[in-house]
Coordinates of C-alpha atoms in Angstrom, one line a residue:
Chain A
M29 CA 10.1 49.6 46.8
G30 CA 10.7 50.0 50.4
D31 CA 13.8 47.7 51.0
E32 CA 14.0 49.4 54.5
E33 CA 11.0 47.9 55.7
S34 CA 11.3 44.5 53.8
G35 CA 14.2 42.8 55.5
R36 CA 12.1 39.6 57.0
N37 CA 15.0 38.3 58.7
S38 CA 16.2 40.6 61.3
G39 CA 19.4 39.0 61.1
E40 CA 20.5 40.8 57.7
S41 CA 21.2 44.1 57.1
S42 CA 18.5 46.1 55.3
R43 CA 20.1 46.9 51.7
R44 CA 20.6 50.5 52.8
T45 CA 23.2 49.6 56.0
F46 CA 24.8 47.2 53.4
L47 CA 25.5 49.8 51.0
S48 CA 27.0 52.1 53.5
I49 CA 29.0 49.2 55.2
G50 CA 30.2 48.4 51.2
A51 CA 31.3 51.8 50.6
A52 CA 33.5 52.0 53.5
V53 CA 35.3 48.5 53.1
G54 CA 36.1 48.7 49.5
G55 CA 35.9 47.3 46.2
A56 CA 34.7 43.7 46.7
L57 CA 31.5 44.7 48.4
L58 CA 30.9 47.5 46.1
A59 CA 30.4 44.5 43.4
C60 CA 28.3 42.9 45.5
S61 CA 26.1 46.1 45.9
D62 CA 26.1 46.8 42.2
S63 CA 24.7 43.7 41.3
G64 CA 22.2 44.0 43.9
D65 CA 20.5 47.1 42.4
T66 CA 18.9 44.8 40.0
P67 CA 15.8 43.4 41.0
A68 CA 16.2 40.0 41.5
G69 CA 13.5 39.1 44.4
D70 CA 15.3 37.6 47.7
S71 CA 18.2 35.9 46.2
V72 CA 20.2 39.1 46.7
K73 CA 19.3 39.3 50.5
R74 CA 21.1 36.3 51.8
T75 CA 23.5 34.2 51.0
G76 CA 23.1 30.9 48.8
K77 CA 23.8 27.5 48.9
P78 CA 27.7 26.5 49.2
P79 CA 29.8 24.7 46.3
D80 CA 28.3 21.0 45.9
E81 CA 29.9 17.8 44.8
Y82 CA 27.8 16.9 42.3
G83 CA 25.2 19.5 41.1
E84 CA 21.3 19.7 40.6
R85 CA 19.0 21.4 38.6
S86 CA 17.1 24.1 40.0
P87 CA 14.3 23.0 41.6
F88 CA 12.0 25.0 39.7
E89 CA 12.7 23.1 36.4
K90 CA 10.2 20.2 36.4
S91 CA 10.9 18.8 32.8
V92 CA 11.2 14.7 32.6
R93 CA 11.0 12.0 31.2
K94 CA 7.9 10.3 30.7
G95 CA 7.0 6.6 29.7
S96 CA 3.5 4.6 29.5
V97 CA 2.3 2.3 32.6
S98 CA 3.5 -1.5 31.6
R99 CA 2.7 -4.7 33.1
Y100 CA 6.3 -5.2 32.4
P101 CA 8.0 -2.0 33.4
E102 CA 11.7 -3.6 33.1
A103 CA 10.6 -3.6 29.7
G104 CA 9.3 -0.1 29.4
S105 CA 10.2 3.1 27.8
T106 CA 10.7 6.9 28.7
R107 CA 10.5 10.2 26.1
T108 CA 12.6 13.0 26.0
P109 CA 10.8 16.1 26.7
L110 CA 11.8 17.7 23.3
Q111 CA 9.5 21.0 23.6
D112 CA 11.6 22.2 26.6
S113 CA 14.9 21.3 24.7
H114 CA 17.6 24.4 24.2
G115 CA 20.1 23.9 21.3
I116 CA 20.9 20.0 20.7
I117 CA 22.3 18.4 23.5
T118 CA 19.8 16.7 25.2
P119 CA 20.8 16.4 29.2
S120 CA 21.9 12.9 30.0
S121 CA 19.5 12.6 32.8
L122 CA 16.7 13.5 30.0
H123 CA 17.8 10.8 27.5
F124 CA 15.1 8.6 26.3
E125 CA 15.3 5.1 27.3
R126 CA 13.8 1.9 26.0
H127 CA 15.5 -1.3 28.1
H128 CA 14.1 -5.1 27.6
A129 CA 15.1 -6.2 31.0
G130 CA 15.4 -3.7 33.0
V131 CA 18.6 -1.6 33.9
P132 CA 21.1 -3.7 35.4
L133 CA 23.9 -2.2 38.0
I134 CA 27.4 -3.3 36.7
D135 CA 30.5 -2.5 38.5
P136 CA 33.0 -1.3 35.4
A137 CA 36.0 -3.2 37.4
E138 CA 33.9 -6.3 36.6
H139 CA 33.1 -5.8 33.0
R140 CA 34.7 -7.1 30.2
L141 CA 34.7 -6.7 26.6
L142 CA 34.8 -10.1 24.6
I143 CA 35.7 -9.8 20.8
H144 CA 35.4 -13.3 19.1
G145 CA 34.3 -15.5 16.3
L146 CA 36.0 -15.1 12.9
V147 CA 39.1 -13.2 14.1
E148 CA 42.7 -13.8 14.4
R149 CA 43.4 -13.1 18.0
P150 CA 40.7 -13.0 20.7
L151 CA 40.6 -10.4 23.1
I152 CA 38.9 -9.8 26.6
L153 CA 39.5 -6.3 27.5
T154 CA 38.5 -4.7 30.7
M155 CA 37.0 -1.1 30.9
D156 CA 40.6 0.1 31.9
E157 CA 42.1 -1.4 28.9
L158 CA 39.2 0.1 27.1
K159 CA 40.5 3.5 27.8
T160 CA 44.1 3.2 26.8
F161 CA 42.9 2.7 22.8
P162 CA 42.5 5.9 20.7
S163 CA 39.4 7.5 21.4
V164 CA 37.0 9.8 19.8
S165 CA 34.3 12.0 21.0
R166 CA 31.4 12.5 18.8
I167 CA 27.6 14.4 18.9
H168 CA 24.9 11.8 17.6
F169 CA 21.2 11.2 17.6
I170 CA 20.4 8.1 18.6
E171 CA 16.1 7.3 18.3
C172 CA 14.6 4.4 18.5
S173 CA 12.7 2.7 15.4
G174 CA 9.5 2.8 17.1
N175 CA 9.4 6.6 17.6
S176 CA 6.5 8.2 16.3
R177 CA 4.9 5.0 16.0
G178 CA 1.4 7.0 17.1
E179 CA 2.2 9.2 14.2
W180 CA 0.8 6.7 12.1
K181 CA -2.9 6.9 13.2
P182 CA -5.8 9.5 13.1
K183 CA -4.9 10.3 16.8
K184 CA -1.8 12.0 16.9
G185 CA 1.0 12.6 19.8
A186 CA -0.2 15.9 21.4
T187 CA 3.2 17.0 22.7
A188 CA 6.3 16.7 20.9
Q189 CA 7.8 14.4 23.8
I190 CA 4.9 12.0 22.9
S191 CA 5.2 12.0 19.3
H192 CA 9.0 12.4 18.9
G193 CA 10.7 11.9 22.3
M194 CA 12.3 8.7 21.6
A195 CA 15.0 10.6 20.0
S196 CA 17.9 12.2 22.1
C197 CA 21.0 13.7 21.1
S198 CA 24.8 13.6 23.3
E199 CA 28.1 13.4 22.8
W200 CA 29.3 10.1 23.2
T201 CA 33.2 9.3 23.9
G202 CA 34.8 5.8 23.1
V203 CA 37.1 3.9 21.0
P204 CA 36.5 3.2 17.3
L205 CA 35.4 0.0 17.2
S206 CA 37.6 -0.2 13.5
V207 CA 39.9 -0.1 16.0
L208 CA 39.2 -3.2 18.2
L209 CA 38.6 -4.8 15.0
D210 CA 42.0 -4.7 13.8
E211 CA 43.8 -5.5 17.0
A212 CA 41.5 -8.4 17.3
G213 CA 42.1 -9.0 13.3
V214 CA 39.0 -9.9 11.6
K215 CA 38.8 -12.9 9.1
P216 CA 38.0 -12.1 5.5
E217 CA 34.7 -14.3 5.7
A218 CA 33.9 -12.5 8.5
A219 CA 30.1 -10.5 7.4
W220 CA 28.2 -9.6 10.2
L221 CA 29.4 -8.7 13.9
I222 CA 27.0 -9.7 16.9
A223 CA 26.7 -7.4 19.6
E224 CA 25.3 -8.8 22.9
G225 CA 24.6 -6.9 26.1
A226 CA 24.9 -7.5 30.1
D227 CA 21.4 -6.9 30.8
A228 CA 19.4 -10.0 32.0
C229 CA 18.0 -10.4 28.4
K230 CA 21.7 -10.7 27.1
M231 CA 20.0 -8.1 23.9
H232 CA 21.9 -8.6 21.0
R233 CA 21.9 -7.6 17.6
S234 CA 23.4 -8.2 14.4
L235 CA 25.5 -5.3 12.4
P236 CA 27.0 -5.3 9.0
L237 CA 30.7 -5.4 9.3
E238 CA 30.9 -2.6 6.6
K239 CA 29.0 0.0 9.1
C240 CA 31.1 -1.3 12.0
R241 CA 34.3 -0.6 10.3
D242 CA 33.0 3.0 9.5
D243 CA 31.7 5.1 12.3
V244 CA 30.6 2.6 15.0
I245 CA 31.9 3.8 18.5
V246 CA 32.6 1.3 21.7
A247 CA 31.1 4.1 23.8
Y248 CA 32.1 4.7 27.4
G249 CA 31.3 8.6 27.8
Q250 CA 27.9 10.7 27.5
N251 CA 28.0 14.6 27.5
G252 CA 31.6 14.7 29.4
E253 CA 31.1 11.9 32.2
A254 CA 30.8 8.1 32.1
I255 CA 27.6 6.9 30.6
R256 CA 24.1 7.2 32.6
P257 CA 22.9 3.2 33.7
E258 CA 20.2 3.7 32.1
Q259 CA 22.3 4.1 28.6
G260 CA 24.4 1.2 29.0
Y261 CA 27.1 2.1 31.6
P262 CA 29.4 1.4 31.7
L263 CA 30.1 0.3 27.9
R264 CA 27.7 0.5 25.0
L265 CA 27.8 1.0 21.1
V266 CA 27.0 4.0 19.0
A267 CA 26.2 2.9 15.7
P268 CA 25.2 6.6 13.9
G269 CA 22.3 7.3 12.7
H270 CA 20.8 3.4 13.1
E271 CA 17.9 2.1 15.0
G272 CA 18.4 2.8 18.6
N273 CA 18.1 -0.8 19.6
I274 CA 21.3 -1.6 17.4
N275 CA 23.3 0.9 19.6
V276 CA 23.5 -2.2 21.9
K277 CA 23.7 -1.1 25.8
W278 CA 25.9 -2.8 28.5
V279 CA 27.7 -4.2 25.7
R280 CA 29.8 -7.3 26.8
R281 CA 30.3 -9.9 23.7
L282 CA 31.1 -8.6 19.8
M283 CA 31.4 -11.8 17.8
L284 CA 32.5 -11.6 14.2
A285 CA 30.5 -14.2 12.0
D286 CA 30.0 -14.8 8.2
Q287 CA 25.8 -14.5 8.9
P288 CA 23.6 -12.5 11.0
A289 CA 22.5 -13.9 14.3
M290 CA 18.5 -13.5 12.7
G291 CA 17.9 -12.9 16.7
R292 CA 14.5 -12.1 18.0
E293 CA 14.6 -8.5 17.7
E294 CA 15.8 -8.7 14.0
T295 CA 13.3 -10.9 13.0
S296 CA 10.1 -10.6 14.8
K297 CA 10.3 -7.3 16.2
Y298 CA 12.3 -4.4 14.0
T299 CA 11.0 -5.4 11.1
D300 CA 8.6 -3.4 8.6
V301 CA 5.8 -4.9 7.3
L302 CA 4.6 -3.8 3.8
A303 CA 1.2 -3.6 2.4
D304 CA 1.7 -6.9 0.6
G305 CA 2.6 -8.6 4.0
K306 CA 6.1 -9.2 3.3
A307 CA 8.4 -7.2 6.0
R308 CA 11.7 -5.3 5.4
Q309 CA 14.5 -6.5 7.3
F310 CA 17.8 -4.7 8.5
S311 CA 15.8 -1.7 7.9
L312 CA 18.2 0.3 10.4
T313 CA 19.1 3.5 9.2
M314 CA 16.8 6.4 11.0
E315 CA 15.9 9.0 7.6
S316 CA 15.7 12.8 7.4
K317 CA 13.3 13.6 10.0
S318 CA 12.5 17.1 12.4
V319 CA 10.2 18.5 14.4
I320 CA 8.6 22.0 15.5
T321 CA 9.6 21.9 19.8
R322 CA 8.4 26.0 20.2
P323 CA 5.6 26.6 19.4
S324 CA 4.6 23.1 19.9
G325 CA 1.6 20.6 21.9
G326 CA 0.9 21.8 24.8
Q327 CA 2.3 25.2 24.6
K328 CA 0.6 28.7 24.4
L329 CA 1.4 31.9 22.8
P330 CA 0.9 34.8 25.0
G331 CA -0.9 36.8 22.2
P332 CA 0.0 38.0 18.7
G333 CA 3.3 39.3 18.1
F334 CA 6.8 37.9 17.4
V335 CA 7.4 34.0 17.7
E336 CA 10.5 32.3 17.8
I337 CA 10.0 29.3 15.5
T338 CA 12.4 26.7 16.7
G339 CA 12.8 23.0 16.5
L340 CA 15.3 19.6 16.0
A341 CA 16.3 18.1 12.6
W342 CA 18.5 15.1 12.1
S343 CA 19.3 12.2 9.4
G344 CA 21.2 8.7 9.7
R345 CA 22.4 9.2 6.2
G346 CA 24.6 12.5 7.3
L347 CA 24.1 16.5 7.5
I348 CA 20.8 18.2 7.8
E349 CA 21.1 20.5 4.8
R350 CA 17.8 22.2 5.0
V351 CA 14.8 23.0 6.9
E352 CA 11.7 24.6 5.6
V353 CA 9.2 25.9 7.7
S354 CA 5.5 26.5 6.5
T355 CA 3.2 28.9 8.9
D356 CA 0.5 28.4 6.5
N357 CA -0.2 24.8 6.8
G358 CA 2.1 23.7 3.5
A359 CA 1.0 26.4 1.4
T360 CA 4.5 27.9 1.5
W361 CA 7.6 27.7 2.6
T362 CA 10.6 29.3 4.1
D363 CA 14.4 28.0 4.9
A364 CA 14.9 28.0 8.8
T365 CA 18.6 29.2 9.5
L366 CA 20.4 26.0 11.0
Q367 CA 22.3 26.1 14.1
E368 CA 26.5 26.0 13.3
P369 CA 28.2 24.0 13.6
R370 CA 26.5 21.3 12.1
H371 CA 27.5 17.9 12.8
R372 CA 26.5 15.0 10.8
I373 CA 24.0 12.4 12.3
A374 CA 23.4 14.7 15.1
F375 CA 20.4 17.0 16.2
T376 CA 20.5 20.3 14.0
R377 CA 18.5 23.3 15.9
F378 CA 16.5 25.3 13.3
R379 CA 15.1 28.6 13.9
L380 CA 12.6 30.9 12.7
P381 CA 11.5 34.4 13.1
W382 CA 7.7 35.0 12.7
T383 CA 5.0 37.8 13.9
W384 CA 1.9 35.3 14.8
D385 CA -1.0 37.6 13.5
G386 CA -3.6 36.2 15.6
T387 CA -5.5 34.1 13.2
P388 CA -5.9 30.6 13.7
T389 CA -3.0 28.6 11.3
V390 CA -1.2 25.4 11.3
I391 CA 2.8 25.2 11.6
L392 CA 5.3 22.4 10.3
S393 CA 8.6 21.7 9.3
R394 CA 10.8 19.5 6.8
A395 CA 14.0 18.4 6.5
T396 CA 16.3 17.6 3.7
D397 CA 19.6 15.9 4.6
E398 CA 23.0 16.0 2.4
T399 CA 22.0 13.2 0.2
G400 CA 19.2 15.2 -1.1
Y401 CA 16.3 13.0 0.8
V402 CA 13.2 15.4 1.8
Q403 CA 11.6 14.6 4.5
P404 CA 7.8 13.1 2.8
A405 CA 4.4 13.6 4.7
V406 CA 3.2 10.3 6.6
E407 CA 0.8 9.9 3.8
A408 CA 3.4 9.3 1.2
L409 CA 5.1 6.6 3.9
V410 CA 1.7 5.2 3.9
E411 CA 1.3 5.0 0.3
A412 CA 4.8 3.4 0.0
R413 CA 4.3 0.9 2.9
G414 CA 0.9 0.6 3.6
P415 CA -0.4 1.2 6.9
N416 CA 1.2 -1.6 9.4
S417 CA 4.9 -1.1 8.7
D418 CA 5.0 0.1 12.4
Y419 CA 8.7 1.6 12.7
H420 CA 10.5 4.2 10.9
N421 CA 7.6 6.9 11.0
N422 CA 9.9 10.0 9.6
G423 CA 6.6 11.6 8.5
I424 CA 6.1 15.4 8.7
K425 CA 4.7 16.8 12.0
S426 CA 2.2 19.5 12.1
W427 CA 0.8 22.0 15.0
K428 CA -2.3 24.0 15.2
I429 CA -2.4 27.5 16.6
A430 CA -5.8 28.3 17.9
A431 CA -7.1 31.6 18.1
D432 CA -6.1 32.0 21.9
G433 CA -2.5 30.9 21.2
S434 CA -3.1 27.4 22.1
V435 CA -1.0 25.1 20.2
T436 CA -2.1 21.4 19.7
H437 CA -1.9 18.2 17.2
A438 CA -3.2 19.2 13.6
Chain B
M28 CA 63.2 -13.1 31.2
F29 CA 62.8 -15.3 28.9
V30 CA 60.9 -17.2 31.7
L31 CA 58.5 -14.4 32.4
A32 CA 58.1 -14.2 28.9
G33 CA 56.9 -17.6 28.3
L34 CA 54.5 -17.1 31.1
L35 CA 53.1 -13.8 29.9
V36 CA 52.8 -15.7 26.3
G37 CA 50.8 -18.8 28.0
A38 CA 48.6 -16.5 30.1
G39 CA 47.5 -14.0 27.3
A40 CA 49.4 -15.1 23.9
A41 CA 46.6 -12.9 21.7
Q42 CA 47.1 -9.3 23.9
S43 CA 46.1 -6.8 20.9
P44 CA 49.4 -6.3 18.6
T45 CA 49.4 -2.2 18.1
Y46 CA 47.9 -0.9 21.5
K47 CA 49.4 -3.9 23.5
V48 CA 46.5 -4.6 25.9
G49 CA 44.0 -7.2 26.3
R50 CA 44.7 -10.9 26.6
A51 CA 43.0 -13.8 25.3
P52 CA 40.1 -15.5 26.4
T53 CA 40.1 -19.1 27.6
A54 CA 38.0 -21.4 25.8
D55 CA 35.9 -21.9 29.1
E56 CA 35.5 -18.4 28.6
V57 CA 34.4 -18.2 25.1
K58 CA 32.2 -21.2 25.6
A59 CA 30.6 -19.9 29.1
W60 CA 29.4 -16.4 26.9
S61 CA 28.7 -18.0 23.5
I62 CA 24.9 -18.3 23.3
T63 CA 24.2 -17.8 20.0
I64 CA 22.2 -19.7 18.1
F65 CA 22.6 -19.1 14.5
P66 CA 19.6 -20.1 11.2
D67 CA 21.9 -23.0 10.0
G68 CA 22.0 -24.6 13.7
T69 CA 25.8 -23.7 14.7
G70 CA 25.7 -22.9 18.6
L71 CA 22.9 -25.5 19.3
P72 CA 23.8 -28.0 21.9
E73 CA 23.3 -31.3 22.4
G74 CA 19.9 -32.2 23.9
S75 CA 16.4 -32.8 23.0
G76 CA 12.7 -32.6 23.5
T77 CA 9.4 -32.8 22.2
A78 CA 5.9 -30.8 22.3
A79 CA 4.5 -33.6 24.7
E80 CA 7.4 -33.1 27.1
G81 CA 7.3 -29.4 26.6
K82 CA 3.6 -29.2 27.6
E83 CA 4.4 -29.3 31.2
V84 CA 7.3 -27.5 31.0
Y85 CA 5.3 -24.5 29.3
A86 CA 2.1 -24.8 31.8
R87 CA 4.7 -23.9 34.6
R88 CA 7.3 -21.2 33.0
C89 CA 5.1 -19.6 30.1
S90 CA 1.5 -19.8 30.5
E91 CA 1.0 -17.1 32.9
C92 CA 1.9 -14.3 30.4
H93 CA 1.7 -16.3 27.2
G94 CA -1.8 -17.6 28.0
T95 CA -2.4 -21.4 28.6
T96 CA -2.3 -22.4 24.7
G97 CA 0.1 -19.4 23.5
Q98 CA -2.9 -17.1 23.0
G99 CA -1.2 -14.3 24.5
G100 CA -2.4 -12.6 27.8
E101 CA -0.2 -10.1 29.7
S102 CA 2.8 -10.5 27.2
S103 CA 2.0 -11.4 23.5
A104 CA 0.6 -14.0 21.8
L105 CA 2.8 -17.1 20.2
V106 CA 0.2 -18.8 18.4
G107 CA -2.3 -17.9 15.2
G108 CA -2.3 -15.0 12.6
Q109 CA -1.1 -17.4 9.9
G110 CA -2.2 -15.2 6.8
S111 CA -2.6 -12.3 8.5
L112 CA -0.1 -9.9 7.1
A113 CA -1.1 -8.5 4.5
S114 CA -4.5 -7.8 6.4
A115 CA -6.0 -4.2 8.1
K116 CA -4.8 -6.2 11.6
P117 CA -1.2 -8.1 11.2
L118 CA -1.3 -10.8 13.9
K119 CA 2.6 -11.6 14.3
T120 CA 3.2 -14.5 16.1
V121 CA 5.8 -17.5 16.3
G122 CA 3.6 -19.3 13.4
S123 CA 2.4 -16.3 11.5
Y124 CA 5.5 -14.3 11.5
W125 CA 8.9 -15.8 13.0
P126 CA 11.3 -16.8 10.0
Y127 CA 13.2 -19.4 12.2
A128 CA 12.9 -21.6 14.8
T129 CA 16.2 -21.3 16.0
T130 CA 15.3 -18.0 16.9
L131 CA 12.7 -19.5 19.5
W132 CA 15.3 -21.4 20.9
D133 CA 17.9 -18.6 21.1
Y134 CA 15.4 -16.0 22.7
V135 CA 14.0 -18.6 25.3
N136 CA 17.6 -19.6 26.4
R137 CA 18.5 -15.8 26.5
T138 CA 16.1 -14.5 27.8
M139 CA 12.9 -16.6 29.3
P140 CA 11.1 -16.5 31.8
F141 CA 11.0 -12.9 31.5
H142 CA 12.1 -12.6 35.6
N143 CA 14.4 -15.9 35.7
P144 CA 16.1 -15.8 32.6
G145 CA 18.3 -19.0 32.4
I146 CA 16.8 -21.2 34.6
L147 CA 15.8 -23.9 32.0
T148 CA 17.9 -26.4 31.2
D149 CA 18.7 -27.1 27.3
D150 CA 16.5 -30.1 27.1
Q151 CA 13.4 -28.1 28.5
V152 CA 14.1 -25.5 25.9
Y153 CA 14.1 -28.1 23.1
S154 CA 11.0 -29.5 24.5
V155 CA 9.3 -25.8 25.4
V156 CA 10.3 -24.7 21.6
A157 CA 9.0 -28.0 20.3
Y158 CA 5.4 -27.4 22.5
V159 CA 5.3 -23.8 21.0
L160 CA 6.0 -25.2 17.4
H161 CA 3.3 -27.6 17.9
L162 CA 0.9 -25.2 18.7
N163 CA 1.3 -23.6 15.7
E164 CA 0.9 -27.0 14.0
I165 CA 4.0 -26.9 12.3
V166 CA 5.8 -29.9 14.3
G167 CA 4.3 -33.2 15.8
E168 CA 3.3 -33.9 19.3
N169 CA 6.3 -36.0 19.1
E170 CA 8.5 -34.9 16.8
E171 CA 12.0 -34.4 18.2
M172 CA 13.5 -31.3 18.4
N173 CA 17.3 -31.4 18.6
R174 CA 20.5 -29.8 17.3
Q175 CA 20.0 -31.8 13.9
T176 CA 16.1 -31.3 13.5
L177 CA 15.5 -28.2 14.9
P178 CA 17.0 -26.0 12.3
K179 CA 15.4 -27.8 9.4
V180 CA 11.8 -26.8 10.4
K181 CA 10.6 -24.7 8.0
M182 CA 8.7 -21.4 9.2
P183 CA 5.4 -20.4 7.4
N184 CA 7.0 -17.1 6.9
R185 CA 10.2 -18.1 6.1
D186 CA 10.7 -16.3 2.7
G187 CA 8.6 -13.3 4.2
F188 CA 11.4 -10.6 4.4
I189 CA 13.1 -8.5 2.1
N190 CA 16.3 -6.3 2.7
D191 CA 16.1 -2.7 3.4
D192 CA 15.2 -1.2 -0.1
R193 CA 14.7 2.7 1.0
P194 CA 14.7 5.1 0.6
D195 CA 11.1 4.2 -0.6
V196 CA 9.5 7.7 -0.6
G197 CA 11.1 11.4 -1.2
P198 CA 10.2 14.1 -2.9
K199 CA 13.3 16.1 -4.5
S200 CA 13.2 19.6 -2.8
E201 CA 11.3 21.8 -4.8
K202 CA 13.1 24.9 -5.3

């Protein structure tokens, strides 16, 4: 390829000269010249950046969270670009956001957690003290119960980010809430825990005590470092499998009570109106769900041939046991391979090799969890709940592949 | 040693028994953070207000976003929608949907006004809550809302909620 002529920087040695020097001076440089034999563009011809204190992704990577413009941006949200995701972990920087009064700036040295109410020993803990308790790290998804809200309607999300991007998955590290409850000594009459954040709206939710004793984490770590500010820095609840809003960010207060607070979020907002006008309350569990992330809306297959169909499945009730994929609009289904190890209440990556013959078709996925619950069609949810339940849409998502390979919502 | 132990007990008698960290909060610290108002009225402070008094507070602090009479605007409607929940277009407002009047007190006190939460006095919260309830024709214009009367207000949709009974769908996997 005419390496000799292509030295754009006159200060650089040509590859031929480099090779001859390398041969003369020994092994280390020879190793460099070996890698230089592979076609790698200009990067092989000049030294790159030195090491850096805190890494950034390649400037060629453009995948970002996207939200909708609002009159009250502090009470806004952004969605994870699931269509670009690999594996099961969402980068902390791409974890979806939903705030009710903006992201507070909190100095961890000033932050306190108060545990009080129906306890024998009310406690105030600093962040340093919280980190002295026994800790756990677990991989869990968090999903806003308003995720896929638009999928109730005929005009559905054009991309996996729009339709399913208010779900993300991280490794969370922190103190099991049960440890803190034992330290405070929960009184027998307590039945609920009210968790409150240190944001400007003091967002609060009531959790059944049974759940708190089971698997809730008071978390300070996310994906190997401190939780991101928009995810609750320095401290948040992670209530595995429960709707996102329960996972109170910037948590500063845990109050044990004999009744739920019946706060605004758990009465007027995160409740699901059924066909008869009654509303389902404390519908906390996120049910089994899946979405194909590739090929998915907005992408384009280059042409007939091999395609790895891949996507994500999750359930708030435990492990994903099975994901079936249909490439013929639901006429037949094939089991996809599940990425191991699987984690309970976490994203599970599924994959299915497929050969597209070039004819237009519709592809879809459905997940089954360890309880045997099978992800239903949206129509089945509407039949059971009516058209206005708004939250908790875990219906099957389908993508249409056109003759030219372009993928859109079916 | 005994003196030191005595001081420690005085400063933090309730440090955690197993891991020996943390301290007991003072009564003032607990009081300052205890803003939760329960449906039975637990947590409500002294003070009072009427809709007549709340009208002015509402006009200054609330109407810009929620409309001059709670009809909604940049933010959600506070009034109307009663009887709409089973219709094709449910309108969820304080009047049509909220099951407890205490929740309104808690939320206004906790969060409103959106860009300046915490500036309303307890009396102002009582009065603006009374005004919003009055706009929904739930309390009279001069009916005093206080820690005794507010929990007794019967909201129209008080019995409109059921507990989670899912899974409500789910064909068993066909094999």
